[in-house]
Short mmCIF file of C-alpha atoms in Angstrom, two decimals:
data_model
loop_
_atom_site.label_atom_id
_atom_site.label_comp_id
_atom_site.label_asym_id
_atom_site.label_seq_id
_atom_site.Cartn_x
_atom_site.Cartn_y
_atom_site.Cartn_z
CA UNK G 1 24.56 48.97 152.03
CA UNK G 2 26.77 51.08 154.29
CA UNK G 3 27.88 47.94 156.14
CA UNK G 4 29.34 46.37 153.01
CA UNK G 5 33.04 46.66 152.18
CA UNK G 6 33.53 49.69 149.94
CA UNK G 7 35.18 47.77 147.11
CA UNK G 8 32.33 45.30 146.65
CA UNK G 9 30.45 46.54 143.62
CA UNK G 10 32.78 49.54 143.29
CA UNK G 11 33.41 51.28 139.98
CA UNK G 12 37.16 51.71 139.53
CA UNK G 13 38.31 54.25 136.94
CA UNK G 14 41.67 53.36 135.43
CA UNK G 15 44.02 56.24 134.66
CA UNK G 16 46.99 55.76 132.36
CA UNK G 17 48.94 58.76 133.70
CA UNK G 18 51.14 59.33 130.64
CA UNK G 19 48.00 60.12 128.65
CA UNK G 20 45.61 61.74 131.11
CA UNK G 21 46.71 65.37 131.63
CA UNK G 22 50.06 67.12 131.22
CA UNK G 23 50.71 70.16 133.42
CA UNK G 24 54.42 70.86 132.95
CA UNK G 25 54.54 71.07 129.15
CA UNK G 26 56.65 68.01 128.39
CA UNK G 27 53.96 66.18 126.42
CA UNK G 28 53.56 63.49 129.09
CA UNK G 29 50.76 63.34 131.64
CA UNK G 30 51.63 63.65 135.31
CA UNK G 31 50.29 63.39 138.86
CA UNK G 32 49.42 67.13 139.10
CA UNK G 33 47.33 66.56 135.98
CA UNK G 34 45.30 63.93 137.79
CA UNK G 35 44.88 66.29 140.74
CA UNK G 36 43.61 69.01 138.39
CA UNK G 37 40.98 66.64 136.99
CA UNK G 38 39.67 65.18 140.26
CA UNK G 39 36.45 67.19 140.03
CA UNK G 40 35.81 65.65 136.61
CA UNK G 41 36.53 62.19 137.99
CA UNK G 42 34.15 62.90 140.86
CA UNK G 43 31.45 63.85 138.32
CA UNK G 44 31.67 60.36 136.84
CA UNK G 45 30.34 58.83 140.04
CA UNK G 46 33.20 56.35 140.38
CA UNK G 47 34.36 55.01 143.73
CA UNK G 48 38.09 54.71 143.12
CA UNK G 49 40.82 55.42 140.61
CA UNK G 50 43.48 52.91 139.65
CA UNK G 51 46.64 54.64 138.46
CA UNK G 52 49.02 52.75 136.19
CA UNK G 53 52.70 52.86 137.24
CA UNK G 54 54.31 56.22 137.94
CA UNK G 55 57.42 54.91 139.73
CA UNK G 56 61.02 55.51 138.68
CA UNK G 57 61.64 53.63 135.48
CA UNK G 58 63.70 53.70 132.28
CA UNK G 59 60.29 53.37 130.56
CA UNK G 60 61.18 50.46 128.30
CA UNK G 61 57.64 49.20 129.03
CA UNK G 62 56.30 52.61 130.04
CA UNK G 63 56.53 52.18 133.79
CA UNK G 64 55.93 48.45 134.10
CA UNK G 65 59.73 48.13 134.35
CA UNK G 66 60.43 49.65 137.75
CA UNK G 67 63.90 50.71 138.89
CA UNK G 68 62.81 52.17 142.26
CA UNK G 69 59.57 51.01 143.88
CA UNK G 70 59.60 53.76 146.50
CA UNK G 71 59.93 56.88 144.41
CA UNK G 72 58.09 58.77 141.67
CA UNK G 73 59.63 59.12 138.23
CA UNK G 74 60.38 62.84 137.74
CA UNK G 75 58.30 62.91 134.54
CA UNK G 76 55.22 62.24 136.72
CA UNK G 77 56.06 64.48 139.67
CA UNK G 78 57.23 63.95 143.24
CA UNK G 79 56.28 62.09 146.38
CA UNK G 80 54.79 65.35 147.63
CA UNK G 81 52.56 65.41 144.53
CA UNK G 82 51.44 61.89 145.33
CA UNK G 83 50.66 62.80 148.93
CA UNK G 84 48.61 65.75 147.65
CA UNK G 85 46.78 63.46 145.25
CA UNK G 86 45.87 61.10 148.10
CA UNK G 87 44.66 64.00 150.23
CA UNK G 88 42.66 65.68 147.48
CA UNK G 89 41.08 62.43 146.29
CA UNK G 90 40.07 61.42 149.80
CA UNK G 91 38.49 64.83 150.35
CA UNK G 92 36.23 63.96 147.40
CA UNK G 93 35.56 60.44 148.74
CA UNK G 94 37.60 58.87 145.94
CA UNK G 95 39.80 55.91 146.83
CA UNK G 96 43.30 55.51 145.35
CA UNK G 97 44.48 52.16 143.97
CA UNK G 98 47.97 51.95 142.51
CA UNK G 99 49.73 49.40 140.35
CA UNK G 100 52.27 47.07 141.89
CA UNK G 101 54.50 45.15 139.49
CA UNK G 102 55.84 42.40 141.72
CA UNK G 103 56.95 39.59 139.41
CA UNK G 104 59.79 41.47 137.73
CA UNK G 105 61.84 44.65 137.93
CA UNK G 106 63.74 46.82 135.50
CA UNK G 107 67.23 45.62 134.62
CA UNK G 108 68.32 49.02 135.99
CA UNK G 109 67.02 48.22 139.49
CA UNK G 110 69.84 48.11 142.02
CA UNK G 111 68.87 44.56 142.97
CA UNK G 112 69.53 43.34 139.44
CA UNK G 113 72.65 45.42 138.95
CA UNK G 114 74.12 43.67 141.99
CA UNK G 115 72.70 40.25 141.15
CA UNK G 116 74.21 40.11 137.65
CA UNK G 117 77.76 40.84 138.82
CA UNK G 118 78.56 37.38 140.17
CA UNK G 119 77.12 34.11 141.40
CA UNK G 120 78.06 34.71 145.02
CA UNK G 121 76.97 38.26 145.93
CA UNK G 122 74.20 39.15 148.39
CA UNK G 123 71.60 39.39 145.59
CA UNK G 124 72.93 36.48 143.53
CA UNK G 125 69.78 34.41 144.03
CA UNK G 126 67.25 37.27 143.83
CA UNK G 127 66.50 36.67 140.13
CA UNK G 128 65.92 33.54 138.08
CA UNK G 129 69.34 32.48 136.85
CA UNK G 130 70.16 29.23 135.06
CA UNK G 131 73.09 27.64 133.29
CA UNK G 132 73.11 27.15 129.54
CA UNK G 133 72.58 23.73 128.06
CA UNK G 134 75.81 21.97 127.00
CA UNK G 135 75.42 23.41 123.49
CA UNK G 136 75.11 26.95 124.88
CA UNK G 137 71.39 27.28 124.21
CA UNK G 138 68.76 28.54 126.66
CA UNK G 139 67.89 26.42 129.72
CA UNK G 140 64.46 25.46 128.36
CA UNK G 141 61.83 26.39 125.76
CA UNK G 142 60.02 29.13 127.68
CA UNK G 143 58.96 32.10 125.57
CA UNK G 144 58.47 35.79 126.28
CA UNK G 145 55.05 37.35 125.71
CA UNK G 146 56.85 40.12 123.83
CA UNK G 147 58.41 37.69 121.34
CA UNK G 148 61.24 35.15 121.27
CA UNK G 149 62.94 33.25 124.04
CA UNK G 150 62.29 34.19 127.66
CA UNK G 151 66.01 33.85 128.46
CA UNK G 152 68.80 36.42 128.09
CA UNK G 153 72.50 35.66 128.34
CA UNK G 154 74.48 37.61 130.94
CA UNK G 155 78.27 37.42 130.33
CA UNK G 156 79.18 38.64 133.84
CA UNK G 157 77.76 35.47 135.36
CA UNK G 158 77.97 33.24 132.27
CA UNK G 159 74.33 32.39 132.89
CA UNK G 160 70.91 33.13 131.47
CA UNK G 161 68.24 35.12 133.32
CA UNK G 162 64.48 34.74 132.88
CA UNK G 163 62.26 37.51 131.49
CA UNK G 164 58.63 36.66 130.80
CA UNK G 165 58.19 40.09 129.22
CA UNK G 166 60.88 42.40 127.77
CA UNK G 167 64.57 41.56 128.00
CA UNK G 168 64.83 44.63 130.23
CA UNK G 169 62.36 43.11 132.72
CA UNK G 170 64.17 40.31 134.59
CA UNK G 171 62.00 38.05 136.74
CA UNK G 172 62.49 37.97 140.48
CA UNK G 173 63.06 34.63 142.22
CA UNK G 174 60.14 34.28 144.62
CA UNK G 175 61.45 30.94 145.84
CA UNK G 176 63.87 33.11 147.86
CA UNK G 177 62.17 34.28 151.10
CA UNK G 178 64.36 37.41 151.17
CA UNK G 179 62.83 38.46 147.85
CA UNK G 180 59.30 38.01 149.15
CA UNK G 181 60.08 40.05 152.26
CA UNK G 182 61.66 42.87 150.27
CA UNK G 183 58.75 42.95 147.83
CA UNK G 184 56.21 43.14 150.65
CA UNK G 185 58.22 45.87 152.35
CA UNK G 186 57.89 47.91 149.15
CA UNK G 187 54.14 47.31 149.13
CA UNK G 188 53.88 48.45 152.75
CA UNK G 189 55.72 51.67 151.92
CA UNK G 190 52.64 52.77 149.92
CA UNK G 191 50.18 51.48 152.50
CA UNK G 192 51.85 53.77 155.02
CA UNK G 193 51.36 56.68 152.61
CA UNK G 194 47.62 56.06 152.63
CA UNK G 195 46.76 54.17 149.46
CA UNK G 196 43.49 52.26 149.53
CA UNK G 197 44.62 49.27 147.52
CA UNK G 198 46.68 47.71 144.78
CA UNK G 199 46.13 46.42 141.29
CA UNK G 200 48.67 43.60 141.11
CA UNK G 201 50.16 43.30 137.64
CA UNK G 202 50.66 39.79 136.21
CA UNK G 203 50.34 38.44 139.73
CA UNK G 204 50.31 34.79 138.67
CA UNK G 205 53.80 35.22 137.17
CA UNK G 206 55.63 35.56 140.49
CA UNK G 207 56.75 31.96 140.76
CA UNK G 208 58.40 29.75 138.13
CA UNK G 209 58.83 26.00 138.10
CA UNK G 210 61.97 25.35 140.15
CA UNK G 211 62.84 22.38 137.92
CA UNK G 212 62.68 24.58 134.78
CA UNK G 213 60.66 21.97 132.90
CA UNK G 214 59.79 22.65 129.26
CA UNK G 215 56.30 23.86 128.43
CA UNK G 216 54.41 21.41 126.19
CA UNK G 217 53.32 22.42 122.70
CA UNK G 218 49.75 23.57 122.13
CA UNK G 219 47.86 22.34 119.03
CA UNK G 220 47.14 25.04 116.48
CA UNK G 221 43.37 24.69 116.83
CA UNK G 222 43.58 25.42 120.58
CA UNK G 223 45.70 28.55 120.36
CA UNK G 224 43.97 31.68 121.54
CA UNK G 225 45.18 35.10 122.52
CA UNK G 226 44.48 36.57 125.95
CA UNK G 227 46.60 39.71 126.12
CA UNK G 228 48.61 38.61 123.10
CA UNK G 229 47.85 37.83 119.45
CA UNK G 230 47.48 34.29 118.15
CA UNK G 231 50.37 34.71 115.71
CA UNK G 232 52.65 35.33 118.68
CA UNK G 233 54.77 32.20 119.35
CA UNK G 234 53.75 32.58 123.00
CA UNK G 235 50.38 31.14 121.94
CA UNK G 236 52.09 27.96 120.72
CA UNK G 237 52.68 26.60 124.23
CA UNK G 238 50.75 25.53 127.31
CA UNK G 239 52.23 27.78 129.99
CA UNK G 240 52.25 25.20 132.72
CA UNK G 241 55.69 25.96 134.13
CA UNK G 242 56.67 29.60 133.60
CA UNK G 243 53.73 30.98 135.64
CA UNK G 244 50.77 30.08 137.89
CA UNK G 245 52.77 27.76 140.12
CA UNK G 246 51.14 26.26 143.25
CA UNK G 247 53.63 28.06 145.53
CA UNK G 248 52.05 31.36 144.47
CA UNK G 249 48.96 30.68 146.58
CA UNK G 250 50.97 31.00 149.78
CA UNK G 251 52.34 34.32 148.55
CA UNK G 252 48.77 35.54 147.95
CA UNK G 253 48.16 34.76 151.62
CA UNK G 254 51.20 36.83 152.60
CA UNK G 255 49.88 39.78 150.59
CA UNK G 256 46.46 39.46 152.23
CA UNK G 257 47.96 39.23 155.72
CA UNK G 258 49.80 42.50 155.09
CA UNK G 259 46.72 44.27 153.76
CA UNK G 260 44.65 43.04 156.70
CA UNK G 261 46.92 45.16 158.90
CA UNK G 262 45.52 48.20 157.06
CA UNK G 263 41.71 47.89 157.33
CA UNK G 264 39.75 48.94 154.28
CA UNK G 265 42.54 48.30 151.78
CA UNK G 266 41.99 46.00 148.81
CA UNK G 267 43.92 43.85 146.33
CA UNK G 268 42.93 43.31 142.70
CA UNK G 269 44.97 40.73 140.83
CA UNK G 270 45.48 40.69 137.07
CA UNK G 271 45.45 37.03 136.03
CA UNK G 272 46.35 35.50 132.68
CA UNK G 273 46.81 31.74 132.84
CA UNK G 274 45.82 28.64 130.91
CA UNK G 275 42.50 28.71 132.79
CA UNK G 276 42.20 32.29 133.99
CA UNK G 277 38.70 31.89 135.43
CA UNK G 278 39.76 28.91 137.56
CA UNK G 279 42.88 30.77 138.68
CA UNK G 280 40.77 33.80 139.63
CA UNK G 281 38.70 31.53 141.84
CA UNK G 282 41.77 29.97 143.46
CA UNK G 283 43.48 33.31 144.06
CA UNK G 284 40.41 34.78 145.81
CA UNK G 285 39.31 31.71 147.77
CA UNK G 286 38.88 31.24 151.54
CA UNK G 287 38.96 34.94 152.41
CA UNK G 288 42.72 34.79 153.00
CA UNK G 289 44.15 35.59 149.55
CA UNK G 290 43.33 38.38 147.10
CA UNK G 291 40.13 40.36 147.54
CA UNK G 292 39.38 40.42 143.80
CA UNK G 293 40.71 39.13 140.51
CA UNK G 294 40.17 40.01 136.88
CA UNK G 295 41.26 38.41 133.65
CA UNK G 296 41.34 39.08 129.91
CA UNK G 297 38.30 36.91 129.20
CA UNK G 298 36.05 39.90 128.36
CA UNK G 299 38.92 41.88 126.82
CA UNK G 300 38.91 39.82 123.64
CA UNK G 301 37.23 40.18 120.25
CA UNK G 302 34.68 37.53 121.25
CA UNK G 303 31.35 39.36 121.33
CA UNK G 304 28.08 37.51 121.65
CA UNK G 305 25.44 36.94 124.28
CA UNK G 306 26.49 33.31 124.45
CA UNK G 307 30.16 34.14 125.04
CA UNK G 308 29.48 36.72 127.75
CA UNK G 309 26.91 34.47 129.46
CA UNK G 310 29.24 31.46 129.36
CA UNK G 311 32.25 33.44 130.62
CA UNK G 312 30.43 34.98 133.58
CA UNK G 313 28.54 31.76 134.38
CA UNK G 314 31.76 29.74 134.36
CA UNK G 315 33.36 32.10 136.84
CA UNK G 316 30.24 32.08 139.00
CA UNK G 317 30.35 28.28 139.13
CA UNK G 318 33.97 28.11 140.31
CA UNK G 319 34.29 31.33 142.35
CA UNK G 320 32.21 30.32 145.34
CA UNK G 321 33.83 32.66 147.88
CA UNK G 322 35.80 35.34 146.05
CA UNK G 323 34.65 38.54 144.42
CA UNK G 324 34.95 39.15 140.67
CA UNK G 325 35.93 42.31 138.87
CA UNK G 326 35.01 42.82 135.22
CA UNK G 327 36.46 45.06 132.52
CA UNK G 328 35.79 45.56 128.80
CA UNK G 329 38.81 47.83 128.17
CA UNK G 330 42.20 48.66 129.64
CA UNK G 331 45.64 49.93 128.61
CA UNK G 332 46.66 46.59 127.07
CA UNK G 333 43.85 45.91 124.60
CA UNK G 334 41.98 47.52 121.74
CA UNK G 335 39.26 49.84 123.02
CA UNK G 336 35.91 48.09 123.33
CA UNK G 337 33.98 50.74 121.37
CA UNK G 338 35.94 49.62 118.30
CA UNK G 339 36.67 46.01 119.22
CA UNK G 340 33.01 45.05 119.67
CA UNK G 341 31.53 47.38 117.03
CA UNK G 342 29.67 45.96 114.04
CA UNK G 343 32.59 46.40 111.64
CA UNK G 344 35.35 46.17 114.26
CA UNK G 345 36.17 49.85 113.84
CA UNK G 346 33.28 52.32 113.76
CA UNK G 347 32.01 53.55 117.12
CA UNK G 348 28.25 53.53 117.69
CA UNK G 349 27.18 55.83 120.52
CA UNK G 350 24.16 53.75 121.45
CA UNK G 351 26.31 50.63 121.70
CA UNK G 352 28.83 52.48 123.87
CA UNK G 353 26.00 53.43 126.24
CA UNK G 354 24.63 49.89 126.29
CA UNK G 355 28.08 48.46 127.07
CA UNK G 356 28.44 50.83 130.03
CA UNK G 357 25.10 49.60 131.35
CA UNK G 358 25.97 45.96 130.72
CA UNK G 359 29.36 46.14 132.44
CA UNK G 360 27.82 47.99 135.36
CA UNK G 361 25.13 45.32 135.71
CA UNK G 362 27.34 42.24 136.02
CA UNK G 363 27.95 40.83 139.49
CA UNK G 364 31.17 42.14 140.92
CA UNK G 365 33.22 45.28 140.78
CA UNK G 366 33.93 47.20 137.59
CA UNK G 367 37.07 48.62 136.00
CA UNK G 368 36.43 51.38 133.44
CA UNK G 369 39.34 52.67 131.39
CA UNK G 370 39.87 56.40 130.83
CA UNK G 371 37.95 57.51 127.74
CA UNK G 372 35.50 54.64 127.96
CA UNK G 373 33.02 57.13 129.39
CA UNK G 374 33.39 59.13 126.16
CA UNK G 375 32.92 56.15 123.86
CA UNK G 376 36.44 56.56 122.50
CA UNK G 377 37.37 54.09 119.80
CA UNK G 378 40.79 52.67 119.06
CA UNK G 379 43.04 55.41 117.67
CA UNK G 380 44.96 54.94 114.44
CA UNK G 381 48.68 55.39 115.10
CA UNK G 382 51.12 55.47 112.20
CA UNK G 383 54.07 53.09 112.38
CA UNK G 384 56.51 56.00 112.66
CA UNK G 385 54.61 57.26 115.74
CA UNK G 386 54.54 53.92 117.57
CA UNK G 387 56.10 53.82 121.03
CA UNK G 388 55.08 50.36 122.21
CA UNK G 389 57.89 47.81 121.66
CA UNK G 390 55.25 45.08 121.57
CA UNK G 391 53.57 46.68 118.54
CA UNK G 392 56.84 47.49 116.80
CA UNK G 393 57.88 43.83 117.07
CA UNK G 394 54.62 42.36 115.78
CA UNK G 395 53.65 45.05 113.23
CA UNK G 396 51.57 44.99 111.06
CA UNK G 397 49.44 42.00 112.15
CA UNK G 398 49.41 43.25 115.74
CA UNK G 399 49.81 46.99 116.14
CA UNK G 400 50.49 46.95 119.85
CA UNK G 401 48.86 48.94 122.62
CA UNK G 402 49.43 52.53 121.51
CA UNK G 403 45.98 52.80 119.91
CA UNK G 404 44.30 52.64 123.33
CA UNK G 405 46.91 54.82 125.05
CA UNK G 406 46.62 58.07 123.09
CA UNK G 407 45.98 61.24 125.14
CA UNK G 408 42.60 62.11 126.62
CA UNK G 409 40.70 64.73 124.61
CA UNK G 410 39.58 67.51 126.95
CA UNK G 411 38.92 70.71 124.95
CA UNK G 412 38.41 70.53 121.16
CA UNK G 413 39.61 74.09 120.46
CA UNK G 414 42.83 73.91 122.48
CA UNK G 415 46.19 72.62 121.29
CA UNK G 416 46.33 68.84 121.46
CA UNK G 417 42.73 68.90 122.63
CA UNK G 418 43.74 70.36 125.99
CA UNK G 419 46.01 67.47 126.95
CA UNK G 420 49.32 69.32 126.68
CA UNK G 421 50.85 72.56 125.41
CA UNK G 422 53.70 70.51 123.92
CA UNK G 423 53.87 67.75 121.35
CA UNK G 424 52.33 64.71 123.10
CA UNK G 425 54.27 61.48 123.51
CA UNK G 426 51.58 59.91 121.30
CA UNK G 427 49.47 61.93 118.86
CA UNK G 428 46.01 63.03 119.92
CA UNK G 429 43.58 61.10 117.73
CA UNK G 430 41.68 63.28 115.24
CA UNK G 431 38.71 60.94 115.70
CA UNK G 432 38.71 61.71 119.42
CA UNK G 433 38.59 65.50 119.24
CA UNK G 434 34.85 65.65 118.55
CA UNK G 435 34.33 63.28 121.49
CA UNK G 436 36.16 65.52 123.95
CA UNK G 437 34.98 65.95 127.51
CA UNK G 438 33.99 69.56 126.87
CA UNK G 439 32.03 68.68 123.73
CA UNK G 440 30.09 65.85 125.35
CA UNK G 441 29.38 67.84 128.49
CA UNK G 442 27.39 70.23 126.28
CA UNK G 443 25.39 67.45 124.59
CA UNK G 444 22.33 66.21 126.45
CA UNK G 445 22.34 62.83 124.70
CA UNK G 446 26.09 62.17 124.76
CA UNK G 447 27.86 58.99 125.84
CA UNK G 448 29.37 60.94 128.74
CA UNK G 449 25.99 62.17 129.98
CA UNK G 450 24.63 58.62 129.86
CA UNK G 451 27.66 57.33 131.75
CA UNK G 452 27.17 59.90 134.51
CA UNK G 453 23.45 59.22 134.70
CA UNK G 454 23.85 55.45 134.77
CA UNK G 455 26.54 55.47 137.45
CA UNK G 456 24.48 57.80 139.65
CA UNK G 457 21.44 55.52 139.19
CA UNK G 458 23.48 52.37 139.84
CA UNK G 459 24.53 53.65 143.25
CA UNK G 460 20.86 53.58 144.28
CA UNK G 461 20.32 49.96 143.16
CA UNK G 462 21.70 47.51 145.75
CA UNK G 463 20.75 44.59 143.48
CA UNK G 464 23.37 45.76 140.96
CA UNK G 465 26.06 46.36 143.54
CA UNK G 466 25.67 43.36 145.82
CA UNK G 467 23.11 41.01 144.32
CA UNK G 468 23.49 37.47 143.03
CA UNK G 469 23.26 36.89 139.28
CA UNK G 470 21.11 34.33 137.46
CA UNK G 471 21.21 34.15 133.67
CA UNK G 472 18.19 33.56 131.46
CA UNK G 473 18.68 31.43 128.35
CA UNK G 474 17.98 33.80 125.48
CA UNK G 475 18.59 33.73 121.75
CA UNK G 476 21.19 35.95 120.09
CA UNK G 477 21.58 38.86 120.15
CA UNK G 478 19.81 39.30 123.50
CA UNK G 479 21.44 38.84 126.89
CA UNK G 480 19.34 38.78 130.05
CA UNK G 481 19.80 37.97 133.72
CA UNK G 482 18.31 38.55 137.15
CA UNK G 483 20.13 40.36 139.95
CA UNK G 484 18.71 39.34 143.33
CA UNK G 485 19.32 40.90 146.74
CA UNK G 486 17.38 40.89 150.02
CA UNK G 487 14.27 39.37 148.46
CA UNK G 488 14.09 41.77 145.50
CA UNK G 489 14.70 40.81 141.86
CA UNK G 490 15.87 43.12 139.10
CA UNK G 491 15.66 42.00 135.47
CA UNK G 492 18.48 43.28 133.24
CA UNK G 493 18.18 42.76 129.48
CA UNK G 494 20.35 43.93 126.59
CA UNK G 495 20.27 43.86 122.81
CA UNK G 496 23.87 43.41 121.68
CA UNK G 497 23.10 44.12 118.02
CA UNK G 498 22.48 47.16 115.85
CA UNK G 499 19.28 45.58 114.54
CA UNK G 500 16.09 45.51 116.67
CA UNK G 501 15.38 42.39 118.70
CA UNK G 502 12.64 40.99 120.90
CA UNK G 503 12.88 39.00 124.09
CA UNK G 504 9.83 36.83 124.73
CA UNK G 505 9.36 36.57 128.46
CA UNK G 506 6.44 36.54 130.88
CA UNK G 507 6.60 39.40 133.38
CA UNK G 508 3.92 39.90 136.01
CA UNK G 509 3.43 43.66 136.35
CA UNK G 510 7.09 44.68 136.01
CA UNK G 511 8.12 47.90 137.72
CA UNK G 512 10.23 49.45 135.00
CA UNK G 513 13.16 51.49 136.28
CA UNK G 514 13.15 55.13 135.28
CA UNK G 515 16.40 55.59 133.44
CA UNK G 516 16.32 58.44 130.93
CA UNK G 517 18.07 56.42 128.24
CA UNK G 518 15.86 53.41 128.95
CA UNK G 519 15.25 52.38 125.35
CA UNK G 520 13.22 49.14 125.51
CA UNK G 521 9.62 48.42 126.53
CA UNK G 522 7.45 45.47 127.59
CA UNK G 523 4.14 44.97 125.77
CA UNK G 524 2.70 42.17 127.90
CA UNK G 525 4.31 39.26 126.06
CA UNK G 526 7.77 40.41 125.02
CA UNK G 527 10.37 43.09 125.49
CA UNK G 528 10.81 45.14 122.33
CA UNK G 529 14.43 46.16 122.08
CA UNK G 530 15.64 48.71 119.52
CA UNK G 531 19.27 48.92 118.40
CA UNK G 532 21.65 48.34 121.34
CA UNK G 533 18.82 48.76 123.84
CA UNK G 534 18.86 48.02 127.56
CA UNK G 535 15.91 47.24 129.83
CA UNK G 536 15.65 47.19 133.63
CA UNK G 537 12.60 46.23 135.66
CA UNK G 538 11.82 45.02 139.16
CA UNK G 539 9.72 41.86 139.21
#
């Protein structure tokens, strides 16, 4: 196991820094807050932390609109704080992965400020500019994920610029080699500071179709949301031309070549395309592109054994060389403890434990979002408290991403549950207070205790970290598969429902794994599985 690359089978804990821990009393989490909680993170048994953007930004999209890629926004701290974080994390054998938002910048970035001034300055071709149609309308029919046209008029140039996300997030022109070089120079700045890898935001959005061809319409019955709701006009098109262009594969190779100069570093690409699983395979193929990719395919409301089995099996069939990474929650989607609950709202502790075990048993690496280890559900945020422009635009059908971004609950008896001494940027959820870290640390049967126990156990099971996966055809609501490594086979079985279930299967003297929350049993002919049970046995 020691000879394997550290990121294969790693558990990566995602931190949304605005909501993790505030130390300076401004109601917003910061880098010193992460440093203060490193011992807690270490207790979770994770291998790395992925920190969402903390760079200088006007915060129109809460850090995913970057105005300076080489500096820390003062609300989060300083470069010295970041260097301390790297040092302190590494002392605890925790790797640091940071977000890189390469496809677009803030409209307050100096590159864009220069680019928009004229059509003949040094940065004139660094963004995606296009003339209006003869009637003054946008160059084509491309739409923004955040609503409306993806084009914004700029009177200084008398041209439109492309923004796949907010108007304040203009897209860079990756057809320009100077842009690619400058972007990679920014990436290397952080490699030189000692980061262990990058989560690459919307990485398939770097290139656009140079001919600016219209996207074709998508029939209503085929519309589905992956990171956006189905009533969003963005779902009405096939996005064949505004992202996932073939030229992007060569850029993935450039990223990999840079990272290969820094042994042990890793790239994890966020991919949302018309066929995200196929794109994941392409972007991680041949050992010369990204190390890992993940998509929104298990971040949806779809919850069944058949859906999970089909999603993972499909990726396994097309990803012959790359390495997958799976997630059930992140900062962009409703928390899984609510999203996949029986009524779509009420958290069930046993289900939260089972989902931790299931995610940690799939082949690949794992991203766990802060609070997932506590079984936090989606927080209710009143309209007047919303911060997310996405939710404000699409309210009330889609309430945006604030419900998964509320502050971490640390201490139930402290102000704002120990997150901050000041009014937090988003309210602390009343439903979360009883699920605080301190509360669950005192409860022997808590979701947190199970999480810690499972992750410690998983580290001792090479089949779960490195093994192949082979699914067993089972009836709903049971999901089962084998993990095989070095001649050993581990059976993993799960009941996805609140009602008891049985899995009829012939096992020859199974060696059941001793996990304290091991809730199912084999009686010689079938596995009896109580509510949200999991079962592990060597065959």
